[in-house]
Coordinates of C-alpha atoms in Angstrom, one line a residue:
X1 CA -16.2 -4.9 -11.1
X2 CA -14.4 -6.9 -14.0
X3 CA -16.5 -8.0 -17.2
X4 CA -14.1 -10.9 -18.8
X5 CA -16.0 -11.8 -22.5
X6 CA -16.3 -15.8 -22.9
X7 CA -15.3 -17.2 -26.2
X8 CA -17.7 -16.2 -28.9
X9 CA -20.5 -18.5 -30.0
X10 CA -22.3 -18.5 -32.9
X11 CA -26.1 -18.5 -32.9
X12 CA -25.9 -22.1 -34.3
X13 CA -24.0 -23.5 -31.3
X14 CA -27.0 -22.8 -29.5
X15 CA -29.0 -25.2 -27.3
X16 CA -31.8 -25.9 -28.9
X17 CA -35.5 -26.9 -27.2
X18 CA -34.5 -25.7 -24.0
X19 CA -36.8 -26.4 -21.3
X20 CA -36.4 -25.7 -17.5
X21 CA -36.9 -28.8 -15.0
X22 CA -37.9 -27.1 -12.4
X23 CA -37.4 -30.3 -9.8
X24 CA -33.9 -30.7 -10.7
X25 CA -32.9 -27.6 -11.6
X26 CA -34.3 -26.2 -8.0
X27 CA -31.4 -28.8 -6.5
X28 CA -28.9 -26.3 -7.9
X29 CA -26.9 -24.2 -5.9
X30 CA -26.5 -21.7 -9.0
X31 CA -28.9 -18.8 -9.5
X32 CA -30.9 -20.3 -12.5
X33 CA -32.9 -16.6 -14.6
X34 CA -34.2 -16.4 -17.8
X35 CA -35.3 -13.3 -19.4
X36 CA -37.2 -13.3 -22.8
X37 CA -36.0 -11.3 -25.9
X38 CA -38.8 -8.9 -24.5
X39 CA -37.2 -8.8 -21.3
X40 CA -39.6 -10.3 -19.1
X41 CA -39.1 -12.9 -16.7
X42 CA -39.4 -16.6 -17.9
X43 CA -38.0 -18.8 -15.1
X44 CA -36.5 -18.6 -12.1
X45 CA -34.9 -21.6 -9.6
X46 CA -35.1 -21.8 -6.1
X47 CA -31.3 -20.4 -6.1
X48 CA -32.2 -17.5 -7.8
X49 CA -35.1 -16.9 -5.7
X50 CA -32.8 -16.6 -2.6
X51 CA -30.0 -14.4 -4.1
X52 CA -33.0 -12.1 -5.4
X53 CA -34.3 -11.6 -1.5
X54 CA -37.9 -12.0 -3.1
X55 CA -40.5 -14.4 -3.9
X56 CA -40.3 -15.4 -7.6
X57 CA -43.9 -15.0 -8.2
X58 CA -43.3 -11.5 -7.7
X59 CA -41.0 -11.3 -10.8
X60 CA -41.8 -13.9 -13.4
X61 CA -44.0 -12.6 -16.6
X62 CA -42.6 -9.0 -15.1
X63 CA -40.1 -6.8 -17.3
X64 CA -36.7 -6.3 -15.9
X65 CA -36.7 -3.2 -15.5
X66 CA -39.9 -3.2 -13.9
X67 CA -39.1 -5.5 -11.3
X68 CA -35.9 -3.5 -10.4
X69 CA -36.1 0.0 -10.7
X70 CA -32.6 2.0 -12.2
X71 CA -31.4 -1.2 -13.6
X72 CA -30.9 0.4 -16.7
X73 CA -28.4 2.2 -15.8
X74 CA -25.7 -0.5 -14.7
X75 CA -23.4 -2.8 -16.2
X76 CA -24.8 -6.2 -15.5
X77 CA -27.9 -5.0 -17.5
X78 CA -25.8 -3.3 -20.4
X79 CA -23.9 -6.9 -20.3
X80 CA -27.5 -8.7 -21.0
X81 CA -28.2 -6.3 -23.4
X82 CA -24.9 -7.3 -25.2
X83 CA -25.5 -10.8 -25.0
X84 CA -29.5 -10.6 -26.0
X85 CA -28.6 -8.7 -29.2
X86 CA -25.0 -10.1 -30.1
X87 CA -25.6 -13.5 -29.0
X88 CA -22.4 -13.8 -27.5
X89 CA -21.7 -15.4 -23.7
X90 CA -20.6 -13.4 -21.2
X91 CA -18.9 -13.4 -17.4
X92 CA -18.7 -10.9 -14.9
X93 CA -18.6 -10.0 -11.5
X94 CA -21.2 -7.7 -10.2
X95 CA -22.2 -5.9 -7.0
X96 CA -26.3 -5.5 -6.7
X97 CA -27.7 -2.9 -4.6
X98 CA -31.2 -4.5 -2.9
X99 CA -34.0 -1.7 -2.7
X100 CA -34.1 -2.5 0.8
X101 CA -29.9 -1.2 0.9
X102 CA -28.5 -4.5 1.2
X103 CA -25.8 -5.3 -1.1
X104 CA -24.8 -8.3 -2.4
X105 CA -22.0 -9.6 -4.3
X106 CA -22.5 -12.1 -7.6
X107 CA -20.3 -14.0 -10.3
X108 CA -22.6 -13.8 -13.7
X109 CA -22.6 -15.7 -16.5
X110 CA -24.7 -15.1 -19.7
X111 CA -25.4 -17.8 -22.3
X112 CA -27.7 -17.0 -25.4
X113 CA -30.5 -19.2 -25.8
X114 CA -33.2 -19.4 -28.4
X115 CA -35.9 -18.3 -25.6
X116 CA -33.4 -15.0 -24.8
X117 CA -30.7 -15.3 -22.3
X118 CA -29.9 -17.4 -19.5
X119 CA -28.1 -16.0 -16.6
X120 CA -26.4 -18.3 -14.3
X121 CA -25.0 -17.0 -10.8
X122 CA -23.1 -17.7 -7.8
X123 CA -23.8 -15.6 -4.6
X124 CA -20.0 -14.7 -4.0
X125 CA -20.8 -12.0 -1.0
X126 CA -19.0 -13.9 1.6
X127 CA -15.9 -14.3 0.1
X128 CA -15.6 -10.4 -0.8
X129 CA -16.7 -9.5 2.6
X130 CA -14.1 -11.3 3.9
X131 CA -11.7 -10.4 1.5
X132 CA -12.7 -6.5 2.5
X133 CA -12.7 -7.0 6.3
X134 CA -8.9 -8.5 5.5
X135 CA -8.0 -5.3 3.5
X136 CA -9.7 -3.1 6.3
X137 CA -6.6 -5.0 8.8
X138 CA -4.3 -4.6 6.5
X139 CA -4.8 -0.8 6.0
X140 CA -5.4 -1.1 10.1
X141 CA -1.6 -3.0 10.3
X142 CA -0.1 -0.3 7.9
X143 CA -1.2 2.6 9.8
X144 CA 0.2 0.8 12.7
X145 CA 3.8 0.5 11.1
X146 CA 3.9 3.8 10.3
X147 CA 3.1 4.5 13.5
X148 CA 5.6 2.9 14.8
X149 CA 8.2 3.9 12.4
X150 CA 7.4 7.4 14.2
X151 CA 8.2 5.8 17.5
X152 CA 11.1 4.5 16.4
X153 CA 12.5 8.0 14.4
X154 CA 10.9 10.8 15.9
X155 CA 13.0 12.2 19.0
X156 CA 10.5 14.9 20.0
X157 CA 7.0 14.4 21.7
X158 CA 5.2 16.7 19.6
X159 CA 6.7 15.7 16.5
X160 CA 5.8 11.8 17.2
X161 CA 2.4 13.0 18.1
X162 CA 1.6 14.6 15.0
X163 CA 3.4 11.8 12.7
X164 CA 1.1 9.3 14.6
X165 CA -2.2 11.0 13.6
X166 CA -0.8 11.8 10.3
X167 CA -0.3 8.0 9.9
X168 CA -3.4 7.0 11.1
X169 CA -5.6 9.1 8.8
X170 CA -3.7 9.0 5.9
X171 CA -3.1 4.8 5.7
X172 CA -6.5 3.7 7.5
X173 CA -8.7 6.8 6.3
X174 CA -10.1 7.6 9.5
X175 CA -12.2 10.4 9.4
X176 CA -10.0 12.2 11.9
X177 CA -7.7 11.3 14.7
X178 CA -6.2 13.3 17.6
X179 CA -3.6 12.8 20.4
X180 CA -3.6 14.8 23.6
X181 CA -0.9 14.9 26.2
X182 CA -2.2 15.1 30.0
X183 CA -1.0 19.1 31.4
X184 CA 0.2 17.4 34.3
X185 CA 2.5 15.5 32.3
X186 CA 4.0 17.5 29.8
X187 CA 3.7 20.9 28.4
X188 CA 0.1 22.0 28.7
X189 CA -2.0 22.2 25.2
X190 CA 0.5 20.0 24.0
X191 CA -1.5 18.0 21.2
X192 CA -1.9 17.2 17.8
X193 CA -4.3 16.0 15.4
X194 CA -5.3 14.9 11.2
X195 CA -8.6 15.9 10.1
X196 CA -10.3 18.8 12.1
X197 CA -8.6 22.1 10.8
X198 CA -8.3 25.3 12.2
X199 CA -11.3 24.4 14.4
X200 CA -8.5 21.9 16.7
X201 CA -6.9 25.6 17.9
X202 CA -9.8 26.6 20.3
X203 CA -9.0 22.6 21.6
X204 CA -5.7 22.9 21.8
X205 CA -6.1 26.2 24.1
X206 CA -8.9 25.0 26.1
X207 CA -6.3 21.7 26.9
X208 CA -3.9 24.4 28.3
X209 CA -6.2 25.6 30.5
X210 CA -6.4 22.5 32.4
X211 CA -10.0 22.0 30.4
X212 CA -10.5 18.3 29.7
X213 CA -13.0 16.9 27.1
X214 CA -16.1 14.6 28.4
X215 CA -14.4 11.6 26.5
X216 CA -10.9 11.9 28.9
X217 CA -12.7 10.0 31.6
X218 CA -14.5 7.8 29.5
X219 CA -10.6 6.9 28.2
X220 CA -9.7 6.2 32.0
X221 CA -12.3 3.5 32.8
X222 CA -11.7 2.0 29.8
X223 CA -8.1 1.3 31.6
X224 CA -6.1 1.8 28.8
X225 CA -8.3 -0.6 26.0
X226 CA -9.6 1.2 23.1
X227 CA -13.1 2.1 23.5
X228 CA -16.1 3.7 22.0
X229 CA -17.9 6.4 23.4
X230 CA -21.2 5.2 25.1
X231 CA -22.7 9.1 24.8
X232 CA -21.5 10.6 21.5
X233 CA -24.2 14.0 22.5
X234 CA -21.8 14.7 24.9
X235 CA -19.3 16.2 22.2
X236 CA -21.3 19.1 22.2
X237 CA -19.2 20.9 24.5
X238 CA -16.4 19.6 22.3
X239 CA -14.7 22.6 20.0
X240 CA -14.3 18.9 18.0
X241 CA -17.7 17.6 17.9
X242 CA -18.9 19.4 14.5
X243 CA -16.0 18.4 12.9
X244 CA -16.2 14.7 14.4
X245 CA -18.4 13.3 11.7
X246 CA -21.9 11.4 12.1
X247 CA -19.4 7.9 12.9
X248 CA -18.8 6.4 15.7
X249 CA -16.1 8.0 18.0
X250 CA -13.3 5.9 20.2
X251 CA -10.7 6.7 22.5
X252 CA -7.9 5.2 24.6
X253 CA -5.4 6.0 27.4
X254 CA -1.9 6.6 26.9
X255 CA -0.3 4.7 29.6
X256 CA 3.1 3.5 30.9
X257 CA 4.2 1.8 33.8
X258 CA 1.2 3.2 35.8
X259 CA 1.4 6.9 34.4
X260 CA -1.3 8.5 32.4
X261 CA 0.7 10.3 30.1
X262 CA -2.5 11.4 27.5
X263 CA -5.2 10.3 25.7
X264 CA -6.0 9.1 21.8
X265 CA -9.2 9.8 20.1
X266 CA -10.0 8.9 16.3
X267 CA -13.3 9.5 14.5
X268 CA -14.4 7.3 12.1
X269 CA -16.1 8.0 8.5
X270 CA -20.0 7.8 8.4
X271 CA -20.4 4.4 7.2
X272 CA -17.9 2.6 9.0
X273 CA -17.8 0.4 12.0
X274 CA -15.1 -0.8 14.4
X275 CA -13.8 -4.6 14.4
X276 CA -12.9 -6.3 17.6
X277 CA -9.3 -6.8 15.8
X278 CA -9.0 -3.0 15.1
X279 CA -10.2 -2.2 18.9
X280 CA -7.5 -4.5 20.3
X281 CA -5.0 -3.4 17.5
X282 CA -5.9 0.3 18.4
X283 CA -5.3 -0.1 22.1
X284 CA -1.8 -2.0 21.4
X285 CA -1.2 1.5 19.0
X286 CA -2.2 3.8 22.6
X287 CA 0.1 1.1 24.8
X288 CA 3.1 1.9 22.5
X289 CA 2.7 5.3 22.0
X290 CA 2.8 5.6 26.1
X291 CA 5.8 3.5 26.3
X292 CA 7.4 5.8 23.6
X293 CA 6.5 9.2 25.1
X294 CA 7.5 7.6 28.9
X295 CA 10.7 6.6 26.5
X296 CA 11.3 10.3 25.7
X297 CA 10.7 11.7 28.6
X298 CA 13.2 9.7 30.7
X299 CA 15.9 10.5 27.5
X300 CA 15.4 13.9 27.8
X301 CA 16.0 13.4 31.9
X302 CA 19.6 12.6 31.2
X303 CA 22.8 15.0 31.1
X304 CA 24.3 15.0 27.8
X305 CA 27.0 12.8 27.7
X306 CA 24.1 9.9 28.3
X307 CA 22.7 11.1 25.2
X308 CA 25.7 10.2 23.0
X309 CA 25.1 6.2 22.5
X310 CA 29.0 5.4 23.2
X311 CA 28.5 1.6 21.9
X312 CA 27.2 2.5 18.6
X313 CA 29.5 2.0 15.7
X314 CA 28.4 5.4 14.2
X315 CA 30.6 7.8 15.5
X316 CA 28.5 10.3 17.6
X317 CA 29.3 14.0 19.8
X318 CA 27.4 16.7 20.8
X319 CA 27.7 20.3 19.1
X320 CA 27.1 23.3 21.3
X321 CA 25.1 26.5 19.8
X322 CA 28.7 28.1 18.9
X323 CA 29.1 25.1 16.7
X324 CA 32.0 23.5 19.3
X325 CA 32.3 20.0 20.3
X326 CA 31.3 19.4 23.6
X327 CA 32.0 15.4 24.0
X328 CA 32.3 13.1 21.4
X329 CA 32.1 9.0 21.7
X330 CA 34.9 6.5 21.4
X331 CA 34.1 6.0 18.1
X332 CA 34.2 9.3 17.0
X333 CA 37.7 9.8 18.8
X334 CA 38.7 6.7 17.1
X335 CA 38.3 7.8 13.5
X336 CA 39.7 11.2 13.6
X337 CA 42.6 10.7 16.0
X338 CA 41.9 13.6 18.6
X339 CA 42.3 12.5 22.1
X340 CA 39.0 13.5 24.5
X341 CA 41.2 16.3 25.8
X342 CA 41.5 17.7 22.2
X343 CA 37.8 17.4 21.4
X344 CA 36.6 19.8 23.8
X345 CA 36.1 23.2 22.5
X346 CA 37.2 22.2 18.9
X347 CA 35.6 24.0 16.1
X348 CA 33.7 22.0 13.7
X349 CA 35.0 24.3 11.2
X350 CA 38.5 23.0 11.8
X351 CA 37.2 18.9 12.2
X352 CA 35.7 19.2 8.7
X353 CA 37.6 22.1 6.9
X354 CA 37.0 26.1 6.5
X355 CA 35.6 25.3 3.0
X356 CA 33.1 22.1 4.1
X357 CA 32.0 23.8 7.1
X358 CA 30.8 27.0 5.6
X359 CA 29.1 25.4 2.1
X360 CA 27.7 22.8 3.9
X361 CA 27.8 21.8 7.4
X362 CA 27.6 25.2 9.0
X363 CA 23.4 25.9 7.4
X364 CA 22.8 22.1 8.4
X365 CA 23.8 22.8 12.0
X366 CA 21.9 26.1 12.4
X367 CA 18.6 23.6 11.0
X368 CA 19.5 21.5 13.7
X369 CA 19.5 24.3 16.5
X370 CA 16.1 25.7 14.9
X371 CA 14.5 21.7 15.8
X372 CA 15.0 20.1 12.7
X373 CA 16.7 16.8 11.8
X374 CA 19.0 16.8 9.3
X375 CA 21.3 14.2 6.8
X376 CA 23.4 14.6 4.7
X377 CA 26.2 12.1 2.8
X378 CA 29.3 13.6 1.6
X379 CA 32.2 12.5 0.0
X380 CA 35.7 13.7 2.3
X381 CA 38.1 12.6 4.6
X382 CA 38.3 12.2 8.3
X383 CA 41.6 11.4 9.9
X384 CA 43.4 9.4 8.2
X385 CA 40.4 8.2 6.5
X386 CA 40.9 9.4 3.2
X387 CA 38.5 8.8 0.2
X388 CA 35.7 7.7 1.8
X389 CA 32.2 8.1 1.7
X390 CA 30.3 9.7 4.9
X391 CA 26.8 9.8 6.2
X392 CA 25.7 12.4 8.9
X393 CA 22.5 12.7 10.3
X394 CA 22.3 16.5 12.4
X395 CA 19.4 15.9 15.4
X396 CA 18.4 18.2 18.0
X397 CA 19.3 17.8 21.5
X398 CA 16.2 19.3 24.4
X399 CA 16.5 20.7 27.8
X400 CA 13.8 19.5 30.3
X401 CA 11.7 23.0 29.0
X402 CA 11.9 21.7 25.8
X403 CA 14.7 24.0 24.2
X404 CA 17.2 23.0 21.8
X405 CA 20.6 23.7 23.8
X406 CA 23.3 21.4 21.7
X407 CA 22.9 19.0 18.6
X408 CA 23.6 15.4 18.4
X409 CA 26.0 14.2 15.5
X410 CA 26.1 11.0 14.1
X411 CA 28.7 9.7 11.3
X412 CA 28.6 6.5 9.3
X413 CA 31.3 5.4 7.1
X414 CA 29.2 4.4 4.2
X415 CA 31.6 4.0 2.1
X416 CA 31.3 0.5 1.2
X417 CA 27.4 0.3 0.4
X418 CA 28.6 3.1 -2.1
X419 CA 31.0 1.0 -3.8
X420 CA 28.0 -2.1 -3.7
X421 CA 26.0 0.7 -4.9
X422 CA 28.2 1.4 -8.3
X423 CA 29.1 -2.5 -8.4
X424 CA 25.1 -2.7 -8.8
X425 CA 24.8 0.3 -11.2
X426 CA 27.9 -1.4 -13.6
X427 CA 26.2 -4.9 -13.5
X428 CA 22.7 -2.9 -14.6
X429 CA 24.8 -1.0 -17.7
X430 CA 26.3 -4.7 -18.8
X431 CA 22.7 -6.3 -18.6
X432 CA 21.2 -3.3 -20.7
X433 CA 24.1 -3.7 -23.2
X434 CA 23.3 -7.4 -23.2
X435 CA 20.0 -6.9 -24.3
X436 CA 20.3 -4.3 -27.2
X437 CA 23.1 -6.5 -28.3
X438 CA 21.6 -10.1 -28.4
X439 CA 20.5 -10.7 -31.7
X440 CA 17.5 -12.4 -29.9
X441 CA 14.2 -11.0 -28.5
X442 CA 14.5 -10.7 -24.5
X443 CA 11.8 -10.3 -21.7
X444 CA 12.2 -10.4 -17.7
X445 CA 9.5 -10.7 -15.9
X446 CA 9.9 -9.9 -12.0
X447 CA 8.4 -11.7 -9.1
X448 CA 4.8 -10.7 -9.8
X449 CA 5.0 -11.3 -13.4
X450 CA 5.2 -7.6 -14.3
X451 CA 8.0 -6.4 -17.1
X452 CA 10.5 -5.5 -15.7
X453 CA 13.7 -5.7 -18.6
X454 CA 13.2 -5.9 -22.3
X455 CA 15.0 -5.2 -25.5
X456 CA 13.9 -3.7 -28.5
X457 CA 14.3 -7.0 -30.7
X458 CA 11.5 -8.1 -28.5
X459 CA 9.2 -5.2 -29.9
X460 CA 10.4 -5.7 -33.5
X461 CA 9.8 -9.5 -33.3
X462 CA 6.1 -9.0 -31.8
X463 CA 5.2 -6.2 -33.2
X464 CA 4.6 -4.4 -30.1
X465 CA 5.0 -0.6 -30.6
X466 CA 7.9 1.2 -28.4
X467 CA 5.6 3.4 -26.7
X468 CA 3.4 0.4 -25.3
X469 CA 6.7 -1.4 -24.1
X470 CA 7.6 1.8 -22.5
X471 CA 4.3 1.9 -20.9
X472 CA 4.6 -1.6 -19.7
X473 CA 1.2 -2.1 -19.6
X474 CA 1.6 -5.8 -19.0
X475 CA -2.4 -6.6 -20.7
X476 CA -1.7 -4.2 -23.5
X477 CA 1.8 -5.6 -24.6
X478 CA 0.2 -9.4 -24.7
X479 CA -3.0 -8.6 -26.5
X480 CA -0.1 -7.0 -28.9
X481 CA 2.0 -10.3 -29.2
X482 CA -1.1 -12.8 -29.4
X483 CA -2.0 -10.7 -32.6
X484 CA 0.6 -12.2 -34.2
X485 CA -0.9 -15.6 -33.7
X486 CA -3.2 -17.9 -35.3
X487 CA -5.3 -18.5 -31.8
X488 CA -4.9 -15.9 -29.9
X489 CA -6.9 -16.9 -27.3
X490 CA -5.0 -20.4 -26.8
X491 CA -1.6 -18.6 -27.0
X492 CA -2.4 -16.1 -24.5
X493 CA -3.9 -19.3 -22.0
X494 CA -0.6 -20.9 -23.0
X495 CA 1.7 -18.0 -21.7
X496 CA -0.5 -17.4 -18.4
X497 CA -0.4 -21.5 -17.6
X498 CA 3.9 -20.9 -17.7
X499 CA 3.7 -17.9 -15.7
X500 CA 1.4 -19.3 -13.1
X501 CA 4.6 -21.9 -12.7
X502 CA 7.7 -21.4 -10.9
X503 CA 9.6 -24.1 -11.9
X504 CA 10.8 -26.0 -15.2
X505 CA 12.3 -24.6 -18.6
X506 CA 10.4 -24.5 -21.4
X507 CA 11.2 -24.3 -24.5
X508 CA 9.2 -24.6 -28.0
X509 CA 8.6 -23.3 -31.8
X510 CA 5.7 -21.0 -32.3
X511 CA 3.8 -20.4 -35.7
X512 CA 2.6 -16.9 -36.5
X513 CA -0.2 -16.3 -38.4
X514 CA 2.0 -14.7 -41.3
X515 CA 4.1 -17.7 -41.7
X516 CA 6.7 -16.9 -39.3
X517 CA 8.6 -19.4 -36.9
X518 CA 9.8 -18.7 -33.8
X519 CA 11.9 -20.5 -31.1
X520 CA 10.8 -19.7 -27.3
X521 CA 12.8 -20.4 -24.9
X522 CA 11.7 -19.5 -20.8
X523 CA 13.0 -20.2 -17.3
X524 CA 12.9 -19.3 -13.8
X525 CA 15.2 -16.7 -12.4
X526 CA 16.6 -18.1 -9.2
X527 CA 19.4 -16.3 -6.7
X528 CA 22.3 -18.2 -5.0
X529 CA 19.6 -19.6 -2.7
X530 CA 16.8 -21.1 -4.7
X531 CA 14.8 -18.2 -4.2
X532 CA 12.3 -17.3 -7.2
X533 CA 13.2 -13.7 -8.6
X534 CA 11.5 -13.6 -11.5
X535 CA 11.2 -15.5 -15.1
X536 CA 13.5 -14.8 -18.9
X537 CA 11.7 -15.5 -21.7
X538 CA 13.7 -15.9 -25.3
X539 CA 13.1 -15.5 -29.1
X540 CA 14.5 -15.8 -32.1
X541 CA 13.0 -16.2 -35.2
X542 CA 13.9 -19.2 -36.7
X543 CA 11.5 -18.7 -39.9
X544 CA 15.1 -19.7 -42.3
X545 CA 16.6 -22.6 -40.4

């Protein structure tokens, strides 16, 4: 809820004689109230009437709090209060709970009026519930990139598994989610879950005793689509069902080229509902999760020269548990000059050096062999590749049982995003000398108008204490700069109508309230390609010229 004051207004600027038409003021499509100074109900249009869900004659003559019980204790009635005994307007938004447990949504305005105070409001519920049912597929989308950015890192089934319901729980906030694999498919009591505790171990070991949960066939009707369950009583078999939550419960297939390869089951919060979009969007989730499991399955199929990806660019081989090259790609044969005759059996200690391999590369290669995935970027020299910078990433390499028998390495020569990286660094320590030694004030704003470079001339010139510009609390530090001037309230409009724009320089003298001048300068921060980056606003005071 946001409470934005209007301009203040004297009690003399008030209407006087005021007097309701009721015929033509019924034709408007604002909520039309009056309350007395005593609080009571004066008038009411036909608008009004609507957005209150009741009859009017049930409210005028009555006191507000009387007609709506606990009033008292929210904001829109603290803002009445302000503007009954201040006088001043007022604008807000506010969300009104109906006794009957609707809720609606309102934009308020309050004007002081010599009979009390007249609210004026605009029913603004459909707009915000369609601005939340676009957040709730957004958060829907995000927990389905994350998802897939599992798919697309995670090399082992249990791993993706558990990143997937971590990911769905955490971005979407569903109450809980779980992901089974079928026994005859994989390892049995293979699954994972976000959500239920230690009370998903009695699942997990009733899944490897070929036990399956009421809702597994429900998920194979369904034919791979997301579904709800049409029976959620049934869960009381479940070990999940009293940690499933009083919401509804849906599950899907996971399915790949006519193989059943599991099944996906989320729980949702209390007081939430599934969207056609998110049912569709949660079915597309179970379709890639079977085509990434079917994916792994098949890799893990294949001997392990298959497993080194000979057309990458990264230089790649496979490292047995004695810590010896087994094969190694073109690439890696390329850049450190051993034939494939030589790389068999080497030592990593003698490709990388007695001192590198045992501070370094020998602990990263024992993670590896334990199931972990590992990177590391190191300075050093390969070949004849000699200061250069390289990036490794350590993965695990699985039998068909599931057991790590050799590790897959994977070398990038990085080394020339690490001189773009200290080009970018040098280019940042000229901007910030730059600033400190202009003898003019400096603020860049980025792409969302948020600060994001200033100097401390800036601060001096506006007054603007250092801790707030450290802060960057982008409200605070202009409520700070429009102190300086003689209308605040026009300068600050002023500066918001330049930021709203994109385009144009603007330039013009400003007049502080303590006889100051300044010259303010602005303009669009574009890169090579038109593209908008941000916007550089100038001053200098000019209070001598």
């Amino acid at each position: 809820m946001s409470d934005v004051s209007a301009p203040t207004r004297s009690r003399d600027d008030e209407p006087r004689g005021f007097s309701p038409l009721p015929g033509v003021m019924d034709l408007m499509l604002e909520g039309c109230q009056i309350l007395g100074h005593d609080w009571r109900y004066l008038y009411l249009n036909r608008a009004a009437e609507l957005q209150n869900r009741r009859p009017s004659s049930e409210l005028l003559g009555r006191v507000y709090e009387e007609a709506w019980p606990g009033v008292e204790r929210t904001d829109v009635f603290a803002r009445i209060r302000r503007t009954l005994e201040t006088r001043v307007p007022g604008h807000m938004r506010n969300k009104f709970e109906f006794p009957d447990g609707g809720r609606g949504w309102y934009d308020l305005r309050f004007e002081p009026i010599p009979e009390g105070v007249l609210i004026l409001s605009v029913d603004v519920s459909e707009q915000v519930l369609e601005r939340e049912r676009a957040r709730h597929l957004q958060e829907v989308l995000d927990a389905i990139r994350r998802v897939n950015q599992a798919i697309a890192r995670e090399r082992d089934p249990g791993a993706l598994i558990a990143r997937a319901c971590d990911a769905l729980v955490e971005t979407r906030s569903y109450h809980a989610v779980w992901i089974a694999l079928d026994p005859a498919e994989r390892v049995p009591g293979l699954a994972a879950h976000a959500g239920f505790g230690h009370g998903f171990d009695a699942f997990r070991e009733q899944l490897a005793g070929g036990w399956r949960p009421s809702c597994w066939a429900e998920a194979e009707r369904a034919n791979g689509a997301f579904t709800l369950l049409r029976q959620k009583g049934s869960c009381a078999e479940c070990p999940l069902g009293a940690a499933a939550g009083r919401g509804p419960t849906g599950v899907a297939r996971l399915r790949h080229r006519g193989r059943d390869l599991g099944v996906l089951g989320i729980c949702w919060a209390s007081d939430s509902r599934m969207s056609a979009d998110e049912s569709s969007l949660l079915s597309e989730v179970a379709a890639d999760l079977g085509a990434a499991l079917h994916a792994l399955e098949t890799e893990r199929r294949r001997d392990a020269f298959e497993q080194i990806v000979t057309s990458s660019e990264d230089a790649m081989a496979l490292v047995d548990r004695e810590h010896r090259l087994v094969e190694a790609s073109p690439s890696w044969l390329a850049i450190t000059s051993y034939t494939a005759e030589q790389v068999e059996g080497l030592e990593m200690r003698e490709v990388v050096g007695a001192e590198v391999y045992e501070s370094l590369v020998r602990e990263k290669l024992d993670a590896a062999f334990r199931g972990e995935i590992v990177s590391l970027e190191t300075p050093g020299e390969i070949g004849e590749r000699t200061g250069r910078y390289f990036e490794t990433q350590i993965a695990p390499c699985r039998d068909t049982e599931g057991n790590v028998i050799r590790v897959v390495l994977s070398v990038r020569d990085v080394t020339r995003r690490r001189q773009d990286e200290e080009q970018l660094r040098a280019r940042n320590a000229l901007l910030a000398t730059w600033l400190e030694a202009t003898i003019d004030g400096i603020l860049i704003l980025d792409q969302a108008n948020r600060h994001f470079a200033f100097n401390r001339r800036f601060g001096e010139l506006w007054n603007v204490p250092a801790e707030v510009l450290t802060l960057r609390k982008d409200e605070e530090i202009l409520e700070h700069v429009a102190r300086n001037m003689p209308e605040p309230g026009a300068f600050v409009a002023r500066v918001r109508q330049i930021m709203a724009s994109r385009e144009g320089v603007e330039q013009e003298e400003l007049a502080l309230a303590d006889g100051r001048v300044f010259e303010r300068s602005t303009a669009p921060i574009l890169d090579a390609d038109g593209r908008y980056l941000g916007r550089l606003w100038r001053l200098r005071d000019v209070t001598d010229r």
